Coordinates of C-alpha atoms and ligand atoms in Angstrom, one line a residue:
X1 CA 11.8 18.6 -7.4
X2 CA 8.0 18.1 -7.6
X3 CA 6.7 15.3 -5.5
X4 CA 4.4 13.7 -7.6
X5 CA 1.2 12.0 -6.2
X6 CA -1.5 12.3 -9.4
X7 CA -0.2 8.8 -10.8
X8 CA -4.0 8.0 -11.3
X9 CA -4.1 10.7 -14.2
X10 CA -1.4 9.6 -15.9
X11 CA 2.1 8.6 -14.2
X12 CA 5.3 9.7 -13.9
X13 CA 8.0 9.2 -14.4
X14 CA 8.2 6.8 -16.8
X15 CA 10.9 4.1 -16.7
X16 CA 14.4 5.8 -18.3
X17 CA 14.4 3.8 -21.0
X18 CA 11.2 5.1 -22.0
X19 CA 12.3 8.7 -22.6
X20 CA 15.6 7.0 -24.3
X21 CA 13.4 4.8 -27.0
X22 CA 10.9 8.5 -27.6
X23 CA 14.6 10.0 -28.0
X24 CA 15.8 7.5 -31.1
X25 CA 12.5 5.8 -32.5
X26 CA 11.7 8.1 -34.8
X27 CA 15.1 8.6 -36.6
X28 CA 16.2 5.1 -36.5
X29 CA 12.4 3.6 -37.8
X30 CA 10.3 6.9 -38.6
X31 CA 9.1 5.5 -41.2
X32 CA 5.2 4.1 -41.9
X33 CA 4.6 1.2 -40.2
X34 CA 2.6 -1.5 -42.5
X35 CA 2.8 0.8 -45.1
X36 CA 5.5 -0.2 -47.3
X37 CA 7.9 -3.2 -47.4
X38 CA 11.5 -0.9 -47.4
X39 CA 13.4 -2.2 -44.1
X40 CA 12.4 1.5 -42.1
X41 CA 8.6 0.1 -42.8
X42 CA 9.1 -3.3 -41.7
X43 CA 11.4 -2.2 -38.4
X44 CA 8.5 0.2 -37.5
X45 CA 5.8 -2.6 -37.6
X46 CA 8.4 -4.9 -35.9
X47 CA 7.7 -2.2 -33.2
X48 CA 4.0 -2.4 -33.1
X49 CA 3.4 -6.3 -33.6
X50 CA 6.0 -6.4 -30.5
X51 CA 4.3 -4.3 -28.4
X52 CA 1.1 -6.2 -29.1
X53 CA 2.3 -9.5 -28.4
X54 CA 3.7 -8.2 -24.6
X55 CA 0.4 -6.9 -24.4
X56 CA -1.6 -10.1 -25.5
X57 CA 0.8 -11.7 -22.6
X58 CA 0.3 -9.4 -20.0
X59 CA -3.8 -10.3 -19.9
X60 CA -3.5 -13.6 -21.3
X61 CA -5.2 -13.2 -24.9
X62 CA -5.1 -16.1 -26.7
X63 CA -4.0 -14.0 -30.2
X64 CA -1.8 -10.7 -30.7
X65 CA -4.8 -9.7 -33.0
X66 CA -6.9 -9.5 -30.2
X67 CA -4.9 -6.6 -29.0
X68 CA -6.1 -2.8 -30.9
X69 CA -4.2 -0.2 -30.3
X70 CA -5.8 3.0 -28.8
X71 CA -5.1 6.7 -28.3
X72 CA -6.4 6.2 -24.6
X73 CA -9.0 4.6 -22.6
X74 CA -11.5 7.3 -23.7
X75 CA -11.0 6.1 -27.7
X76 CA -10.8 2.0 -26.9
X77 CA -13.9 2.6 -24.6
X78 CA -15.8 4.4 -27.4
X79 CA -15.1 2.1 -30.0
X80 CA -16.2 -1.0 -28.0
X81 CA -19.6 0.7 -26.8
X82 CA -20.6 1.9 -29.9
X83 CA -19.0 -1.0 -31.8
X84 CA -21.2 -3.2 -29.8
X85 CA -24.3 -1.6 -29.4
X86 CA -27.6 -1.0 -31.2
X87 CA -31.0 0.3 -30.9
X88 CA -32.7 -1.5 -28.7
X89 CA -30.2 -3.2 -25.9
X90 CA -29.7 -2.4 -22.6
X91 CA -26.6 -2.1 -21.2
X92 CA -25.6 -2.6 -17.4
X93 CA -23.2 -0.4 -16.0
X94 CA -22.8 1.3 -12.1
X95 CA -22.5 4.8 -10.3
X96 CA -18.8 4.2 -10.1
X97 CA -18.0 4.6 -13.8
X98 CA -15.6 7.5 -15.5
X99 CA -17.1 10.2 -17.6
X100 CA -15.3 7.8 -20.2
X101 CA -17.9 5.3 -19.6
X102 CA -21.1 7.5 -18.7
X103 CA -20.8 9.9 -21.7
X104 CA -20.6 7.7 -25.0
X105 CA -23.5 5.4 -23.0
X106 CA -25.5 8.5 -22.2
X107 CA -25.1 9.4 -25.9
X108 CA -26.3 6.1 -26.8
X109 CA -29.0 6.6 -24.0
X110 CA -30.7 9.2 -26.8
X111 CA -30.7 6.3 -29.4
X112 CA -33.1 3.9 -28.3
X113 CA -30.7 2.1 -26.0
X114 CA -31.2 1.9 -21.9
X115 CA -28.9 2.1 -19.2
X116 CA -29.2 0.6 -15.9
X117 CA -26.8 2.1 -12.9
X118 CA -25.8 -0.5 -10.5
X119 CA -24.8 1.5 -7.3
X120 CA -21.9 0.6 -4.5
X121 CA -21.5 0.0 -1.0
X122 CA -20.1 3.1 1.4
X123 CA -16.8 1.1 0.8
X124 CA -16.9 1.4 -2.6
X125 CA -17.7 -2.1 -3.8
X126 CA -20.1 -3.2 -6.5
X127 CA -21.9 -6.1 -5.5
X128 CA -22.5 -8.5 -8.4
X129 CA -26.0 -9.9 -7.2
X130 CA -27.3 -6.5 -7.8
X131 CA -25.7 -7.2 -11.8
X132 CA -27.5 -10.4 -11.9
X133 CA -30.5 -8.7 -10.7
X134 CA -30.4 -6.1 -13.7
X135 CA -30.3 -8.2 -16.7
X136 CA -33.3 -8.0 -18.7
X137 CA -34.1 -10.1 -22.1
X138 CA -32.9 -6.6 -24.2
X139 CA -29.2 -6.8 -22.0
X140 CA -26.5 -7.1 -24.0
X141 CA -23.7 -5.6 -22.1
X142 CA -22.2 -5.0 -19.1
X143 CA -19.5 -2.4 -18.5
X144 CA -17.5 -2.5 -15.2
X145 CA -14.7 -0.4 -14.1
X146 CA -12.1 -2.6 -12.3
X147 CA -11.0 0.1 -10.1
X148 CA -12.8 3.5 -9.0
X149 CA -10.5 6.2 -10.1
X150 CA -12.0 8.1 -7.0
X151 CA -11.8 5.5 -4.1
X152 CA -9.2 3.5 -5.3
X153 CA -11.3 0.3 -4.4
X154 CA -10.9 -2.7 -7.0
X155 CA -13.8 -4.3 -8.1
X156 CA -14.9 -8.1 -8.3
X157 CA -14.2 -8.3 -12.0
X158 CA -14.2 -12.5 -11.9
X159 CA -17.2 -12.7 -10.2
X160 CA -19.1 -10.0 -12.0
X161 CA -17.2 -11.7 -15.0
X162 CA -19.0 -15.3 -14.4
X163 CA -22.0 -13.6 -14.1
X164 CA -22.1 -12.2 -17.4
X165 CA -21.1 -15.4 -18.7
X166 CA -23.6 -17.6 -17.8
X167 CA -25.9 -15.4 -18.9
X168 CA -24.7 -14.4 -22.1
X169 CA -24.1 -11.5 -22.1
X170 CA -20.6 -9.4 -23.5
X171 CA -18.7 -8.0 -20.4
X172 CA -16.3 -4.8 -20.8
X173 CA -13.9 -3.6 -17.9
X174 CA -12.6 0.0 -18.2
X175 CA -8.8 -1.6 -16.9
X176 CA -7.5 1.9 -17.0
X177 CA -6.8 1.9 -13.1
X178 CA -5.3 -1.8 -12.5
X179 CA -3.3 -2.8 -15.9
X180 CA 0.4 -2.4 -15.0
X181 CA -0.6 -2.8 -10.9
X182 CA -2.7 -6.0 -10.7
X183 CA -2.6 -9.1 -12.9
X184 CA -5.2 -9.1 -15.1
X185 CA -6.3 -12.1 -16.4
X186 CA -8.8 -11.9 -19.2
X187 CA -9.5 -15.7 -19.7
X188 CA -9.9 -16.5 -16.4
X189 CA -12.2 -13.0 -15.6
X190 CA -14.2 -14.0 -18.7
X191 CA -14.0 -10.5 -20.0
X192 CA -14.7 -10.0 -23.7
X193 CA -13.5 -6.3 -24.0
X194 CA -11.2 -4.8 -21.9
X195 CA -10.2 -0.9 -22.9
X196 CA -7.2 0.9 -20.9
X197 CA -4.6 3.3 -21.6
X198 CA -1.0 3.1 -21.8
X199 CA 0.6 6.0 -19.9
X200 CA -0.7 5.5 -16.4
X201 CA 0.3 1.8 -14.4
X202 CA 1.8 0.7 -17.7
X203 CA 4.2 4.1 -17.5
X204 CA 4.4 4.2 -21.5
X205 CA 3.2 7.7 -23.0
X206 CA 0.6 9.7 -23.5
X207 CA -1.2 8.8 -26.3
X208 CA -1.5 5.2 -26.3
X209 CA -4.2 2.7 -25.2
X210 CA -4.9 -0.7 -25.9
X211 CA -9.0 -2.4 -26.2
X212 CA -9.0 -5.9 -25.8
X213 CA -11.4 -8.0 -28.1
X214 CA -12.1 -12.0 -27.2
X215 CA -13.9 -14.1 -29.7
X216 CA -17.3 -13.7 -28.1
X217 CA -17.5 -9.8 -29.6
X218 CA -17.9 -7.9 -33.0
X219 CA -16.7 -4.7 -32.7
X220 CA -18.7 -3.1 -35.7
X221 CA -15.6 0.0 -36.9
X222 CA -15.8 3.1 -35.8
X223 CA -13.2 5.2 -38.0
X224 CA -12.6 3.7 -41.4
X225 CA -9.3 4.6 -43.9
X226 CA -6.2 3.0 -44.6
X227 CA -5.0 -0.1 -42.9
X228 CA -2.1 -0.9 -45.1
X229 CA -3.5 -3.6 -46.7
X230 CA -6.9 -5.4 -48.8
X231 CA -6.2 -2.2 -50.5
X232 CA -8.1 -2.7 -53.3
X233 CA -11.1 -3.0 -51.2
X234 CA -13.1 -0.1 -50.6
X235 CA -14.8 -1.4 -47.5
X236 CA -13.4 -1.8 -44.1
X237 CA -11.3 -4.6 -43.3
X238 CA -13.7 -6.9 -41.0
X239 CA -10.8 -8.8 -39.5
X240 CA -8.9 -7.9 -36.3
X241 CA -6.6 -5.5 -35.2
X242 CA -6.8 -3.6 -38.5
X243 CA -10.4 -3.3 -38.8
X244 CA -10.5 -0.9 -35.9
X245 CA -6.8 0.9 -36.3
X246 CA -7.3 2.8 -39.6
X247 CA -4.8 5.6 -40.3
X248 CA -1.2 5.9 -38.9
X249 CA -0.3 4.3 -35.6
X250 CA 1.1 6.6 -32.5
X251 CA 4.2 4.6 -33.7
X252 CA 6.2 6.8 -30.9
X253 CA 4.0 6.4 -28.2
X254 CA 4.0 2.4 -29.1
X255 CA 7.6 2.4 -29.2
X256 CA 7.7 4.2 -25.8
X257 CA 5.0 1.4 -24.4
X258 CA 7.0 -1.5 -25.6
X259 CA 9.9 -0.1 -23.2
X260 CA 7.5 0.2 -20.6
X261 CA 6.4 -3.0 -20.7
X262 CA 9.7 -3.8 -20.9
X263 CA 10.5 -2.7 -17.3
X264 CA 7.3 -4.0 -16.1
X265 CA 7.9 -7.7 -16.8
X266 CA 11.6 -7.5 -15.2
X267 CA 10.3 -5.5 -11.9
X268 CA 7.4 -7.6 -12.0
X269 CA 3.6 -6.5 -11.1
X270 CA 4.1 -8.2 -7.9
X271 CA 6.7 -6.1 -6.8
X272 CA 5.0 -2.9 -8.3
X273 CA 1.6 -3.9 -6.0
X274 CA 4.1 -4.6 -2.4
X275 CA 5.9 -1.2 -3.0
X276 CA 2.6 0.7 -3.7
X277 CA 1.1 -1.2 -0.7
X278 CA 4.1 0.3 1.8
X279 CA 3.2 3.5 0.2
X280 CA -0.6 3.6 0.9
X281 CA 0.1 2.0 4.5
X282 CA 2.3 4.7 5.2
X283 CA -0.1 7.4 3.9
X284 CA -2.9 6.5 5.3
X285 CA -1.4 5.5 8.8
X286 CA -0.3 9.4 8.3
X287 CA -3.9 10.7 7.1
X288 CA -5.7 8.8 9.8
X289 CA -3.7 11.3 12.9
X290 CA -5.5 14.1 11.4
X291 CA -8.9 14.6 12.4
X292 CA -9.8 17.2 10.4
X293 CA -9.3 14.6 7.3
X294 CA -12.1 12.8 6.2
X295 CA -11.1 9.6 4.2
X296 CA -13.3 7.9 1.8
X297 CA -14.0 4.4 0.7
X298 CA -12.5 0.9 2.3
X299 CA -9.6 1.5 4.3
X300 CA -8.9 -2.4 3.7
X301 CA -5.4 -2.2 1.2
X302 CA -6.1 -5.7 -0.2
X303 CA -9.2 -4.2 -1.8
X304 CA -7.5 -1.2 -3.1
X305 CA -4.9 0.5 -5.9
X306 CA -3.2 3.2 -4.5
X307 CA -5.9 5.8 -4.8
X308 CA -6.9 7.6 -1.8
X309 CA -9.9 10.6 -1.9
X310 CA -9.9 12.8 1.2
X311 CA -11.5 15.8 2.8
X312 CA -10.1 18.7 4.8
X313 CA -12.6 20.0 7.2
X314 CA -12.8 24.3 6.3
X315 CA -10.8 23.8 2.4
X316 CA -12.5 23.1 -0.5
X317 CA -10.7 20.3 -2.1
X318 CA -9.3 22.7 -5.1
X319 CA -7.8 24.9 -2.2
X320 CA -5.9 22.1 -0.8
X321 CA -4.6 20.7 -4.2
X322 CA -3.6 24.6 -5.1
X323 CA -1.8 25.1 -1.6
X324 CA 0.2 21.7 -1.6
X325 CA 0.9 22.8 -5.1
X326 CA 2.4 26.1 -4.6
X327 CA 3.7 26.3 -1.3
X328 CA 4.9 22.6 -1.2
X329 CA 5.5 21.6 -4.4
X330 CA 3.5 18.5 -4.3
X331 CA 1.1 17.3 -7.4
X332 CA -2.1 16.1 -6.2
X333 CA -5.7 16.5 -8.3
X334 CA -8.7 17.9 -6.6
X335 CA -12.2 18.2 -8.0
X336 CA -14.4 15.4 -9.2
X337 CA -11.7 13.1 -11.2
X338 CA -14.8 13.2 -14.0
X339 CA -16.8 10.6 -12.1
X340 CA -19.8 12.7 -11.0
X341 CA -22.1 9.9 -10.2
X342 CA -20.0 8.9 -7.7
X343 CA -19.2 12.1 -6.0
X344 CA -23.2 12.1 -6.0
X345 CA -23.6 9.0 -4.4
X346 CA -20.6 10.3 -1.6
X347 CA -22.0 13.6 -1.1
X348 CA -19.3 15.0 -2.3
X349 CA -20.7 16.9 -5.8
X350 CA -19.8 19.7 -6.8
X351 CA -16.7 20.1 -4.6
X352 CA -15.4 16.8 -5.1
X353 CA -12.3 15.2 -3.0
X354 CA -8.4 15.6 -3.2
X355 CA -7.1 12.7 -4.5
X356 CA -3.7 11.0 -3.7
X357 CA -2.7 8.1 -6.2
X358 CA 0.6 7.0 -5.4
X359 CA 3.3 5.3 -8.4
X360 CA 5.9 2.9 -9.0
X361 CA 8.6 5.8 -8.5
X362 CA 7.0 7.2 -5.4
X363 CA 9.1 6.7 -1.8
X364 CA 7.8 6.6 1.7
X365 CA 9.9 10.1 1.7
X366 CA 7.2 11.8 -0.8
X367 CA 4.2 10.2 1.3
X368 CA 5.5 11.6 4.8
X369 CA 6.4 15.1 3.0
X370 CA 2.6 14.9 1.7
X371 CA 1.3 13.9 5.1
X372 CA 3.1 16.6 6.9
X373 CA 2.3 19.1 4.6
X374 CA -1.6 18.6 4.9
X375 CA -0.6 19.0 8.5
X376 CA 0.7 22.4 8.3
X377 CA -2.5 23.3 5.8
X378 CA -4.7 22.0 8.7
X379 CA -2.9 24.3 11.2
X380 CA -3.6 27.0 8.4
Ligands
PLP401 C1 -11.3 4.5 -14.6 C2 -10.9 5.4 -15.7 N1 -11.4 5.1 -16.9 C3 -11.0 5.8 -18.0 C4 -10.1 6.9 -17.9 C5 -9.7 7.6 -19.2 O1 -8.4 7.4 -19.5 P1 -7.6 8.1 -20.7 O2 -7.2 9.4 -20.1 O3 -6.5 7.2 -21.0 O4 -8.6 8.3 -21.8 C6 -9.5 7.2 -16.7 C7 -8.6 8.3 -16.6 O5 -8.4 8.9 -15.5 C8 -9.9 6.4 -15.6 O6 -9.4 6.7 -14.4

């Protein structure tokens, strides 16, 4: 059986009684969810206001309605950037952001808005002096990724959090590599947006996504069309979730996510974070013998998810991942992990780094099978 180490793209497995609900939801509430008031209707939006709710409890939101749902990260992070933004702001951002940060700002970057990259420390780490030292009169926003998806390292979302606060300005974390693996508190972190998808550390499936919105921010819509309700209207609903979820929900995907979730809260986040912490010790303990590996970003687990980017002296990272997949049956990801500012900043463009990124259902087995197999690569 595959050993599966690409967790930070999406992981799996899920939890069994994910693949259980995807097996009956649709026949036993296929039906439209806020749509109609017949008892399929009502069952499926039982499903979705659910779902929401565990959500709104997992960051602390003070309201359900605060919770949209999303297709992905991608689609909740669009729809807050360009549901915030208009001609004329500056925005605050940094050099570790996803291409799901840097493209729909870039776009906006051709429409009389301005960008200003924050850059990090060799160990990864955004500092957030530097934020304060960005904001201009024009800044409205800043947008933070709480974890790289390339180094792993987690970010000082509080602090860069108080920060935006006291200067009033909106502050959206891209969650997508710490919901399901960290608590996330989005009170206490003062974060007014906070956009991340469902199917990696929340192990619900693809297709879902969640964006956060606190009181401090107007989300101007983004796709309008039926919302089940002020029907007679032919404007878009201004008030929240609805406003930004026109057309059918990804009522499978939610169903799926609520039995995630489900698994989450019993096995707890804490116990998620110690078992992926024995994992990363044990791989990097492994990693660190070979000295033809080159390992990048803080070594320092306490400031990590388990993400680990690495080099192999004489393979170009896309060799490495296609050898361990073939010949060992191991699922890694090589390449840039669509963060190319960073790989800049590393050195590391256009070859990029193989990435490790370890899961809830990963053993210490699957991490010494990885670590000896890079072993046998490195002896060729
Ligand atoms: C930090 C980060 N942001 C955003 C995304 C995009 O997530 P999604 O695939 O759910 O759109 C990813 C995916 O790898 C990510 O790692």
């Amino acid at each position: 059986m595959t050993i599966y180490l690409d967790n930070a793209a999406t992981s799996h497995p899920k939890p069994p009684a994910v693949y259980e609900s995807l097996a009956n939801c649709l026949q036993i509430a296929g039906a439209n969810p806020g749509r109609a008031s017949h008892k399929m209707a009502r069952l499926a939006q039982q499903i979705i206001e659910d779902t929401r709710l565990k959500l709104a409890r997992l960051i602390n939101a003070s309201s359900l309605n605060q919770i949209v749902f999303t297709f992905n990260a991608t689609d909740a992070l669009n729809m807050a950037i360009k549901g915030i933004l208009s001609p004329g702001d500056h925005v605050i951002t940094s050099r570790l952001e996803h291409n799901s940060v840097l493209r729909p700002l870039q776009n906006l970057a051709q429409k009389d808005i301005s960008l200003t990259f924050i850059d990090f420390s060799p160990d990864g780490l955004i500092n957030p002096k530097d934020i304060e030292k960005a904001i201009k009169p024009e800044t409205k926003l800043v947008v933070i990724t709480a974890a790289s998806n390339v180094l792993g390292t987690l970010q000082p979302v509080a602090e860069i959090g108080a920060v935006a606060r006291k200067n009033n300005l909106l502050f959206l974390v891209d969650a997508a590599q710490v919901l399901g693996v960290m608590p996330v508190n989005v009170e206490e972190m003062k974060i007014d947006l906070l956009a991340c998808s469902g199917h990696k550390g929340l192990m619900g499936p693809p297709g879902t996504g969640l964006l956060y919105v606190g009181n401090r921010a107007q989300v101007k819509s983004w796709r309008e069309g039926g919302t089940g309700g002020d029907s007679l209207s032919i404007f878009q609903p201004s008030l929240l979730p609805t406003g930004l979820e026109a057309g059918t929900h990804n009522l499978l995907g939610i169903a799926g996510l609520s039995k995630a979730l489900d698994y989450l809260l019993k096995e707890t986040i804490e116990k998620i974070r110690d078992q992926e912490l024995s994992l990363m010790m044990c791989l990097l303990q492994g990693l660190r013998e070979i000295p033809e590996v080159t390992l990048y970003g803080t070594l320092d687990l306490k400031q990590k998810v388990g993400v680990q980017s690495f080099s192999v002296t004489g393979y170009s990272s896309d060799e490495v991942a296609a050898i361990l997949d073939e010949h060992f049956d191991i699922a890694v990801r090589g390449g840039l992990h669509c963060a190319p500012l960073t790989h800049q900043v590393l050195g590391t463009a256009p070859d990029g780094l193989i990435r490790v990124s370890v899961g809830a259902f990963n053993t210490i087995a699957d991490i010494e099978t990885f670590v000896l197999a890079i072993k046998e690569i490195v002896k060729g």
